[in-house]
Amino acid sequence: SLQRCIQKGKDLIGWKEHFPRVQISKTIVRGYGMAVTMQGSGIAKIDSASVIIKLNEDGFFTLSHSASDMGQGSDTVLTQIAAEILEVDLGQINVCSFDLDTLPYDPGAYASSGVYVTGNAAWRAADDMKRQMRRSAAQLLHVNPDDISYSNGVFSTPDKRTLTLSELAKALCSFAGRDQLTAKGTFGGETSPPPFIAGFAEVEVDIETGVSKVTNYAAVADCGTVINRNLARIQVESGVVMGIGFGLYEEVRYSGSGRLATSSFMEYKIPSREDIGTIAVAFESSYEPTGPFGAKSIGEVVCNTPAPAIAHAIHNATGTYFRTLPITAEKILFAKIQENGPE
């Protein structure tokens, strides 16, 4: 849905009304630029992940995985995927994701593999658990597994007899010879379906000093089915800020002797909240048939468009393309001097 992403981003930034630039004052110009990009969802034929789901004696589940949750919310999303299939509340699933000695293998939080690779493994584990529960419930109710229906934690027979999930769990732990149910799902994809994003930057440039600032940014992403809109939006926002830092502020410099000259945040500048204007985030959903519930990744694609969109906007404001990052005030000012000469 990249074309729809572009159209929505144009609407959010006011592209039709403002492109390519707006003169704010004698020295202040707002330029408008855009960029599109794609990424991937894990590494095809390499990334492989496993998830284990166990039915506990109290009717709750334990979901075990090794996809590192470092703030992006993989624990939450994997729980959502499993809970949707198992038809239980999120609070009925306990997550175990921190002991690598006992947890199944996972590539970790890299290559945007969380929702797609580990999410597919969670989908398969939950689906296997659901089959096992129906089989065990059929044994307890003395019917064929095909005659068992399951909905929202309750098993039913054609003659209206029922068995709750908690009753099933208790029975499996109370009678000798009954297996405690454990399901495993493993996934390694043949493809890496790409998410897409369109980014639009409004950059205010002081032609006299070269100082520039992103005053407005719009990002519209196609990550397939959005599993958790709040987490996805936060990832887009943070990726945009990271990309703005890459485009305007962050610079690694070395001294003549090879020592790192930007070794602290006094020298290595990153944007603070005061350096960031408005960030508008939207999604254009599509459906990825190989992803869990149609989902693709969102992790890395979000930081790719700000730098080129900013470069495009500054070009429209100043008439000059800058090919190295960050685009600092000095570069803009020196380019003006080279073009017009010192005033």
mmCIF file of C-alpha atoms in Angstrom:
data_model
loop_
_atom_site.group_PDB
_atom_site.id
_atom_site.type_symbol
_atom_site.label_atom_id
_atom_site.label_comp_id
_atom_site.label_asym_id
_atom_site.label_seq_id
_atom_site.Cartn_x
_atom_site.Cartn_y
_atom_site.Cartn_z
ATOM 1 C CA SER A 1 0.000 0.000 0.000
ATOM 2 C CA LEU A 2 2.950 2.356 -0.616
ATOM 3 C CA GLN A 3 0.943 4.538 -2.981
ATOM 4 C CA ARG A 4 -1.693 5.050 -0.278
ATOM 5 C CA CYS A 5 1.088 5.832 2.223
ATOM 6 C CA ILE A 6 2.403 8.547 -0.092
ATOM 7 C CA GLN A 7 -1.014 10.086 -0.614
ATOM 8 C CA LYS A 8 -1.843 10.152 3.091
ATOM 9 C CA GLY A 9 1.571 11.628 3.927
ATOM 10 C CA LYS A 10 1.041 14.390 1.366
ATOM 11 C CA ASP A 11 -2.264 15.228 3.006
ATOM 12 C CA LEU A 12 -0.766 15.247 6.514
ATOM 13 C CA ILE A 13 2.113 17.584 5.599
ATOM 14 C CA GLY A 14 0.104 19.900 3.340
ATOM 15 C CA TRP A 15 2.222 19.001 0.324
ATOM 16 C CA LYS A 16 -0.138 20.387 -2.288
ATOM 17 C CA GLU A 17 -0.376 23.771 -0.562
ATOM 18 C CA HIS A 18 3.273 24.221 0.478
ATOM 19 C CA PHE A 19 5.639 22.301 -1.814
ATOM 20 C CA PRO A 20 8.429 23.094 -2.571
ATOM 21 C CA ARG A 21 8.937 25.908 -0.030
ATOM 22 C CA VAL A 22 7.266 28.714 1.869
ATOM 23 C CA GLN A 23 8.993 32.026 2.603
ATOM 24 C CA ILE A 24 8.349 32.782 6.284
ATOM 25 C CA SER A 25 10.439 35.949 6.544
ATOM 26 C CA LYS A 26 13.340 37.642 4.835
ATOM 27 C CA THR A 27 15.757 35.025 6.161
ATOM 28 C CA ILE A 28 13.539 32.069 7.147
ATOM 29 C CA VAL A 29 12.386 29.529 4.560
ATOM 30 C CA ARG A 30 10.459 26.321 5.100
ATOM 31 C CA GLY A 31 11.348 23.601 2.648
ATOM 32 C CA TYR A 32 9.377 20.429 2.057
ATOM 33 C CA GLY A 33 10.832 17.060 1.144
ATOM 34 C CA MET A 34 9.904 13.418 1.102
ATOM 35 C CA ALA A 35 11.391 9.942 0.839
ATOM 36 C CA VAL A 36 10.125 6.379 0.615
ATOM 37 C CA THR A 37 11.850 3.202 1.689
ATOM 38 C CA MET A 38 11.384 -0.487 2.381
ATOM 39 C CA GLN A 39 13.095 -2.883 4.776
ATOM 40 C CA GLY A 40 12.521 -6.556 5.553
ATOM 41 C CA SER A 41 10.955 -8.898 8.087
ATOM 42 C CA GLY A 42 13.798 -11.056 9.346
ATOM 43 C CA ILE A 43 16.343 -12.659 7.015
ATOM 44 C CA ALA A 44 14.825 -15.164 4.629
ATOM 45 C CA LYS A 45 16.036 -18.783 4.937
ATOM 46 C CA ILE A 46 18.298 -17.844 7.874
ATOM 47 C CA ASP A 47 16.242 -16.558 10.799
ATOM 48 C CA SER A 48 14.431 -19.219 12.771
ATOM 49 C CA ALA A 49 12.616 -18.892 16.087
ATOM 50 C CA SER A 50 10.753 -21.156 18.483
ATOM 51 C CA VAL A 51 8.082 -20.496 21.101
ATOM 52 C CA ILE A 52 6.874 -22.861 23.826
ATOM 53 C CA ILE A 53 3.448 -22.557 25.449
ATOM 54 C CA LYS A 54 2.543 -24.557 28.558
ATOM 55 C CA LEU A 55 -0.887 -24.966 30.110
ATOM 56 C CA ASN A 56 -0.502 -24.540 33.858
ATOM 57 C CA GLU A 57 -2.538 -26.212 36.572
ATOM 58 C CA ASP A 58 -4.529 -23.023 37.236
ATOM 59 C CA GLY A 59 -5.716 -22.630 33.654
ATOM 60 C CA PHE A 60 -3.171 -19.934 32.878
ATOM 61 C CA PHE A 61 -0.513 -20.306 30.184
ATOM 62 C CA THR A 62 3.226 -19.707 30.186
ATOM 63 C CA LEU A 63 4.642 -18.431 26.911
ATOM 64 C CA SER A 64 8.414 -18.900 26.662
ATOM 65 C CA HIS A 65 10.516 -17.200 24.013
ATOM 66 C CA SER A 66 13.897 -15.525 23.530
ATOM 67 C CA ALA A 67 13.047 -12.521 21.369
ATOM 68 C CA SER A 68 14.730 -9.759 23.354
ATOM 69 C CA ASP A 69 12.229 -7.152 24.488
ATOM 70 C CA MET A 70 14.307 -4.006 24.869
ATOM 71 C CA GLY A 71 11.353 -1.666 24.922
ATOM 72 C CA GLN A 72 9.809 -2.317 21.522
ATOM 73 C CA GLY A 73 7.064 -4.460 23.058
ATOM 74 C CA SER A 74 7.715 -7.942 21.657
ATOM 75 C CA ASP A 75 6.510 -9.569 24.900
ATOM 76 C CA THR A 76 3.177 -7.788 24.519
ATOM 77 C CA VAL A 77 2.713 -8.517 20.826
ATOM 78 C CA LEU A 78 3.616 -12.210 21.123
ATOM 79 C CA THR A 79 1.153 -12.483 24.010
ATOM 80 C CA GLN A 80 -1.528 -10.810 21.883
ATOM 81 C CA ILE A 81 -0.972 -13.276 19.027
ATOM 82 C CA ALA A 82 -1.192 -16.280 21.366
ATOM 83 C CA ALA A 83 -4.183 -14.904 23.280
ATOM 84 C CA GLU A 84 -6.102 -14.276 20.075
ATOM 85 C CA ILE A 85 -5.743 -17.896 19.001
ATOM 86 C CA LEU A 86 -6.289 -19.368 22.465
ATOM 87 C CA GLU A 87 -9.294 -17.047 22.972
ATOM 88 C CA VAL A 88 -8.213 -15.883 26.427
ATOM 89 C CA ASP A 89 -7.451 -12.534 28.007
ATOM 90 C CA LEU A 90 -3.890 -11.195 27.860
ATOM 91 C CA GLY A 91 -3.672 -11.476 31.630
ATOM 92 C CA GLN A 92 -4.125 -15.232 31.370
ATOM 93 C CA ILE A 93 -0.748 -15.614 29.657
ATOM 94 C CA ASN A 94 2.491 -15.324 31.635
ATOM 95 C CA VAL A 95 5.587 -14.469 29.599
ATOM 96 C CA CYS A 96 9.012 -15.951 30.257
ATOM 97 C CA SER A 97 11.683 -14.314 28.119
ATOM 98 C CA PHE A 98 14.839 -13.803 30.141
ATOM 99 C CA ASP A 99 16.599 -17.133 30.856
ATOM 100 C CA LEU A 100 18.554 -18.263 27.800
ATOM 101 C CA ASP A 101 19.607 -21.516 29.523
ATOM 102 C CA THR A 102 16.035 -22.818 29.495
ATOM 103 C CA LEU A 103 14.262 -20.908 26.725
ATOM 104 C CA PRO A 104 14.030 -21.960 23.065
ATOM 105 C CA TYR A 105 16.339 -20.446 20.486
ATOM 106 C CA ASP A 106 15.551 -17.122 18.883
ATOM 107 C CA PRO A 107 17.711 -14.840 16.708
ATOM 108 C CA GLY A 108 16.932 -11.958 19.074
ATOM 109 C CA ALA A 109 15.838 -8.400 18.406
ATOM 110 C CA TYR A 110 17.540 -7.828 15.072
ATOM 111 C CA ALA A 111 16.619 -7.687 11.382
ATOM 112 C CA SER A 112 13.076 -6.623 12.335
ATOM 113 C CA SER A 113 12.283 -10.267 13.019
ATOM 114 C CA GLY A 114 10.097 -10.010 16.136
ATOM 115 C CA VAL A 115 6.519 -9.859 14.897
ATOM 116 C CA TYR A 116 7.114 -11.781 11.684
ATOM 117 C CA VAL A 117 9.538 -14.561 12.663
ATOM 118 C CA THR A 118 8.862 -15.032 16.383
ATOM 119 C CA GLY A 119 5.228 -14.001 15.936
ATOM 120 C CA ASN A 120 4.742 -16.813 13.434
ATOM 121 C CA ALA A 121 6.318 -19.232 15.920
ATOM 122 C CA ALA A 122 3.920 -18.010 18.626
ATOM 123 C CA TRP A 123 0.990 -18.441 16.239
ATOM 124 C CA ARG A 124 2.000 -22.040 15.539
ATOM 125 C CA ALA A 125 2.585 -22.846 19.209
ATOM 126 C CA ALA A 126 -0.812 -21.446 20.196
ATOM 127 C CA ASP A 127 -2.530 -23.305 17.371
ATOM 128 C CA ASP A 128 -0.867 -26.561 18.466
ATOM 129 C CA MET A 129 -1.901 -25.912 22.082
ATOM 130 C CA LYS A 130 -5.490 -25.399 20.982
ATOM 131 C CA ARG A 131 -5.487 -28.760 19.189
ATOM 132 C CA GLN A 132 -4.013 -30.504 22.213
ATOM 133 C CA MET A 133 -6.595 -28.947 24.538
ATOM 134 C CA ARG A 134 -9.464 -30.095 22.343
ATOM 135 C CA ARG A 135 -8.065 -33.614 22.260
ATOM 136 C CA SER A 136 -7.665 -33.726 26.052
ATOM 137 C CA ALA A 137 -11.122 -32.262 26.617
ATOM 138 C CA ALA A 138 -12.590 -34.881 24.272
ATOM 139 C CA GLN A 139 -10.962 -37.650 26.322
ATOM 140 C CA LEU A 140 -12.388 -36.256 29.555
ATOM 141 C CA LEU A 141 -15.853 -35.810 28.056
ATOM 142 C CA HIS A 142 -15.715 -39.159 26.201
ATOM 143 C CA VAL A 143 -16.397 -37.802 22.753
ATOM 144 C CA ASN A 144 -14.535 -37.603 19.484
ATOM 145 C CA PRO A 145 -12.176 -34.555 19.234
ATOM 146 C CA ASP A 146 -14.008 -33.500 16.074
ATOM 147 C CA ASP A 147 -17.200 -33.187 18.142
ATOM 148 C CA ILE A 148 -15.621 -30.736 20.606
ATOM 149 C CA SER A 149 -16.211 -27.039 20.048
ATOM 150 C CA TYR A 150 -14.138 -24.387 21.800
ATOM 151 C CA SER A 151 -14.953 -20.753 22.407
ATOM 152 C CA ASN A 152 -13.518 -18.244 24.888
ATOM 153 C CA GLY A 153 -12.116 -20.821 27.289
ATOM 154 C CA VAL A 154 -15.068 -23.231 27.255
ATOM 155 C CA PHE A 155 -15.236 -26.654 25.569
ATOM 156 C CA SER A 156 -18.665 -27.915 24.528
ATOM 157 C CA THR A 157 -20.108 -31.187 23.282
ATOM 158 C CA PRO A 158 -23.076 -31.656 20.928
ATOM 159 C CA ASP A 159 -25.215 -32.674 23.928
ATOM 160 C CA LYS A 160 -24.444 -29.331 25.647
ATOM 161 C CA ARG A 161 -21.993 -30.633 28.229
ATOM 162 C CA THR A 162 -19.203 -28.112 28.953
ATOM 163 C CA LEU A 163 -15.735 -28.050 30.399
ATOM 164 C CA THR A 164 -13.939 -24.831 31.257
ATOM 165 C CA LEU A 165 -10.274 -24.241 30.613
ATOM 166 C CA SER A 166 -9.506 -24.113 34.329
ATOM 167 C CA GLU A 167 -11.374 -27.394 34.865
ATOM 168 C CA LEU A 168 -9.398 -29.018 32.066
ATOM 169 C CA ALA A 169 -6.093 -27.810 33.518
ATOM 170 C CA LYS A 170 -7.019 -29.039 36.994
ATOM 171 C CA ALA A 171 -8.076 -32.434 35.680
ATOM 172 C CA LEU A 172 -4.855 -32.912 33.726
ATOM 173 C CA CYS A 173 -2.836 -32.298 36.883
ATOM 174 C CA SER A 174 -5.104 -34.301 39.209
ATOM 175 C CA PHE A 175 -5.269 -37.677 37.479
ATOM 176 C CA ALA A 176 -2.285 -39.996 37.168
ATOM 177 C CA GLY A 177 -1.109 -40.588 33.650
ATOM 178 C CA ARG A 178 -2.494 -37.382 32.231
ATOM 179 C CA ASP A 179 -0.052 -35.252 30.277
ATOM 180 C CA GLN A 180 0.483 -31.624 31.157
ATOM 181 C CA LEU A 181 0.070 -29.891 27.846
ATOM 182 C CA THR A 182 3.079 -28.251 26.241
ATOM 183 C CA ALA A 183 3.100 -26.939 22.686
ATOM 184 C CA LYS A 184 5.951 -25.704 20.532
ATOM 185 C CA GLY A 185 5.980 -23.612 17.401
ATOM 186 C CA THR A 186 8.983 -23.013 15.144
ATOM 187 C CA PHE A 187 9.175 -20.735 12.139
ATOM 188 C CA GLY A 188 11.815 -19.945 9.545
ATOM 189 C CA GLY A 189 10.568 -18.104 6.507
ATOM 190 C CA GLU A 190 11.387 -18.560 2.842
ATOM 191 C CA THR A 191 10.701 -14.882 2.250
ATOM 192 C CA SER A 192 11.212 -11.551 4.001
ATOM 193 C CA PRO A 193 8.130 -9.479 3.181
ATOM 194 C CA PRO A 194 9.040 -5.787 3.141
ATOM 195 C CA PRO A 195 7.249 -3.113 5.115
ATOM 196 C CA PHE A 196 7.079 0.272 3.403
ATOM 197 C CA ILE A 197 7.060 3.815 4.722
ATOM 198 C CA ALA A 198 6.657 7.279 3.241
ATOM 199 C CA GLY A 199 8.214 10.166 5.163
ATOM 200 C CA PHE A 200 7.559 13.881 4.651
ATOM 201 C CA ALA A 201 9.641 16.616 6.281
ATOM 202 C CA GLU A 202 8.959 20.299 6.822
ATOM 203 C CA VAL A 203 12.315 21.913 7.592
ATOM 204 C CA GLU A 204 12.730 25.521 8.643
ATOM 205 C CA VAL A 205 16.059 26.959 7.455
ATOM 206 C CA ASP A 206 17.602 30.263 8.478
ATOM 207 C CA ILE A 207 19.377 31.274 5.287
ATOM 208 C CA GLU A 208 21.438 33.863 7.158
ATOM 209 C CA THR A 209 22.906 31.472 9.759
ATOM 210 C CA GLY A 210 22.401 28.046 8.187
ATOM 211 C CA VAL A 211 20.518 26.769 11.240
ATOM 212 C CA SER A 212 17.776 24.310 10.314
ATOM 213 C CA LYS A 213 15.080 22.534 12.313
ATOM 214 C CA VAL A 214 12.426 19.973 11.518
ATOM 215 C CA THR A 215 9.179 21.716 12.410
ATOM 216 C CA ASN A 216 6.804 19.074 11.107
ATOM 217 C CA TYR A 217 7.199 15.462 10.048
ATOM 218 C CA ALA A 218 4.660 12.980 8.736
ATOM 219 C CA ALA A 219 5.295 9.239 8.509
ATOM 220 C CA VAL A 220 2.867 6.735 7.016
ATOM 221 C CA ALA A 221 3.759 3.056 7.267
ATOM 222 C CA ASP A 222 2.572 -0.154 5.675
ATOM 223 C CA CYS A 223 3.498 -2.933 8.102
ATOM 224 C CA GLY A 224 0.728 -5.277 7.021
ATOM 225 C CA THR A 225 -1.848 -5.848 9.728
ATOM 226 C CA VAL A 226 -1.065 -3.605 12.704
ATOM 227 C CA ILE A 227 -1.049 -5.958 15.704
ATOM 228 C CA ASN A 228 -0.682 -3.264 18.382
ATOM 229 C CA ARG A 229 -1.322 0.263 17.156
ATOM 230 C CA ASN A 230 0.090 2.033 20.209
ATOM 231 C CA LEU A 231 3.383 0.124 20.148
ATOM 232 C CA ALA A 232 3.676 0.529 16.376
ATOM 233 C CA ARG A 233 3.037 4.275 16.612
ATOM 234 C CA ILE A 234 5.664 4.680 19.338
ATOM 235 C CA GLN A 235 8.188 2.762 17.239
ATOM 236 C CA VAL A 236 7.519 5.034 14.276
ATOM 237 C CA GLU A 237 7.864 8.158 16.419
ATOM 238 C CA SER A 238 11.130 7.020 17.984
ATOM 239 C CA GLY A 239 12.531 5.924 14.624
ATOM 240 C CA VAL A 240 11.699 9.306 13.135
ATOM 241 C CA VAL A 241 13.528 11.072 15.981
ATOM 242 C CA MET A 242 16.503 8.757 15.455
ATOM 243 C CA GLY A 243 16.495 9.592 11.753
ATOM 244 C CA ILE A 244 16.284 13.330 12.444
ATOM 245 C CA GLY A 245 19.319 13.005 14.703
ATOM 246 C CA PHE A 246 21.118 11.155 11.919
ATOM 247 C CA GLY A 247 20.181 13.834 9.395
ATOM 248 C CA LEU A 248 20.865 17.034 11.344
ATOM 249 C CA TYR A 249 22.821 16.440 14.548
ATOM 250 C CA GLU A 250 24.850 13.276 15.058
ATOM 251 C CA GLU A 251 28.422 13.415 13.808
ATOM 252 C CA VAL A 252 31.399 11.199 14.592
ATOM 253 C CA ARG A 253 34.651 13.162 14.362
ATOM 254 C CA TYR A 254 38.247 12.096 14.922
ATOM 255 C CA SER A 255 41.305 14.152 15.760
ATOM 256 C CA GLY A 256 44.379 14.206 13.567
ATOM 257 C CA SER A 257 45.924 11.503 15.735
ATOM 258 C CA GLY A 258 42.873 9.261 15.349
ATOM 259 C CA ARG A 259 41.277 9.889 18.735
ATOM 260 C CA LEU A 260 37.494 10.088 18.919
ATOM 261 C CA ALA A 261 36.674 13.767 19.313
ATOM 262 C CA THR A 262 32.956 13.272 19.969
ATOM 263 C CA SER A 263 33.258 10.898 22.902
ATOM 264 C CA SER A 264 30.539 12.402 25.109
ATOM 265 C CA PHE A 265 27.115 13.917 24.685
ATOM 266 C CA MET A 266 28.682 17.348 25.166
ATOM 267 C CA GLU A 267 30.277 16.946 21.722
ATOM 268 C CA TYR A 268 28.126 14.261 20.126
ATOM 269 C CA LYS A 269 24.794 15.997 19.666
ATOM 270 C CA ILE A 270 21.518 14.112 19.697
ATOM 271 C CA PRO A 271 18.125 15.763 19.391
ATOM 272 C CA SER A 272 16.114 16.412 22.528
ATOM 273 C CA ARG A 273 12.353 16.841 22.614
ATOM 274 C CA GLU A 274 12.828 20.588 22.149
ATOM 275 C CA ASP A 275 14.587 19.949 18.847
ATOM 276 C CA ILE A 276 11.678 17.976 17.419
ATOM 277 C CA GLY A 277 8.543 19.598 16.106
ATOM 278 C CA THR A 278 5.271 17.856 15.380
ATOM 279 C CA ILE A 279 5.385 14.186 14.358
ATOM 280 C CA ALA A 280 2.285 12.806 12.679
ATOM 281 C CA VAL A 281 2.056 9.018 12.354
ATOM 282 C CA ALA A 282 -0.453 7.013 10.343
ATOM 283 C CA PHE A 283 -0.772 3.500 8.993
ATOM 284 C CA GLU A 284 -2.051 2.094 5.719
ATOM 285 C CA SER A 285 -2.887 -1.521 6.419
ATOM 286 C CA SER A 286 -2.284 -4.344 3.988
ATOM 287 C CA TYR A 287 -2.348 -8.102 4.472
ATOM 288 C CA GLU A 288 0.792 -10.226 4.330
ATOM 289 C CA PRO A 289 -0.378 -13.830 3.786
ATOM 290 C CA THR A 290 2.796 -15.329 5.302
ATOM 291 C CA GLY A 291 2.683 -13.211 8.472
ATOM 292 C CA PRO A 292 0.780 -13.794 11.718
ATOM 293 C CA PHE A 293 -2.688 -12.315 11.130
ATOM 294 C CA GLY A 294 -1.207 -10.609 8.057
ATOM 295 C CA ALA A 295 1.534 -8.684 9.886
ATOM 296 C CA LYS A 296 4.964 -7.557 8.672
ATOM 297 C CA SER A 297 7.760 -5.831 10.567
ATOM 298 C CA ILE A 298 7.906 -2.213 11.768
ATOM 299 C CA GLY A 299 11.178 -1.999 13.736
ATOM 300 C CA GLU A 300 13.872 -0.700 11.372
ATOM 301 C CA VAL A 301 12.076 0.758 8.382
ATOM 302 C CA VAL A 302 10.921 3.745 10.458
ATOM 303 C CA CYS A 303 14.347 5.415 10.784
ATOM 304 C CA ASN A 304 15.251 5.269 7.095
ATOM 305 C CA THR A 305 13.281 8.138 5.557
ATOM 306 C CA PRO A 306 13.996 11.218 7.758
ATOM 307 C CA ALA A 307 17.555 11.898 6.553
ATOM 308 C CA PRO A 308 16.780 11.839 2.798
ATOM 309 C CA ALA A 309 13.483 13.664 3.343
ATOM 310 C CA ILE A 310 15.336 16.357 5.311
ATOM 311 C CA ALA A 311 17.998 16.618 2.584
ATOM 312 C CA HIS A 312 15.232 17.026 0.009
ATOM 313 C CA ALA A 313 13.521 19.709 2.112
ATOM 314 C CA ILE A 314 16.750 21.655 2.665
ATOM 315 C CA HIS A 315 17.418 21.484 -1.061
ATOM 316 C CA ASN A 316 14.007 22.995 -1.724
ATOM 317 C CA ALA A 317 14.703 25.711 0.845
ATOM 318 C CA THR A 318 18.258 26.571 -0.232
ATOM 319 C CA GLY A 319 18.646 25.270 -3.778
ATOM 320 C CA THR A 320 21.554 23.038 -2.723
ATOM 321 C CA TYR A 321 21.682 19.274 -2.256
ATOM 322 C CA PHE A 322 23.853 18.102 0.622
ATOM 323 C CA ARG A 323 25.310 14.634 0.114
ATOM 324 C CA THR A 324 26.957 14.085 3.502
ATOM 325 C CA LEU A 325 25.354 13.826 6.936
ATOM 326 C CA PRO A 326 24.667 15.461 9.252
ATOM 327 C CA ILE A 327 23.560 18.590 7.382
ATOM 328 C CA THR A 328 24.886 21.132 9.861
ATOM 329 C CA ALA A 329 24.487 24.904 9.934
ATOM 330 C CA GLU A 330 28.132 25.240 8.911
ATOM 331 C CA LYS A 331 27.622 23.170 5.759
ATOM 332 C CA ILE A 332 24.572 25.176 4.750
ATOM 333 C CA LEU A 333 26.304 28.506 5.452
ATOM 334 C CA PHE A 334 29.510 27.550 3.636
ATOM 335 C CA ALA A 335 27.493 26.352 0.637
ATOM 336 C CA LYS A 336 25.790 29.735 0.509
ATOM 337 C CA ILE A 337 29.143 31.542 0.706
ATOM 338 C CA GLN A 338 30.594 29.415 -2.068
ATOM 339 C CA GLU A 339 27.578 30.126 -4.233
ATOM 340 C CA ASN A 340 27.189 33.849 -3.554
ATOM 341 C CA GLY A 341 30.483 34.880 -2.003
ATOM 342 C CA PRO A 342 30.842 36.534 1.435
ATOM 343 C CA GLU A 343 28.520 39.453 1.960
#
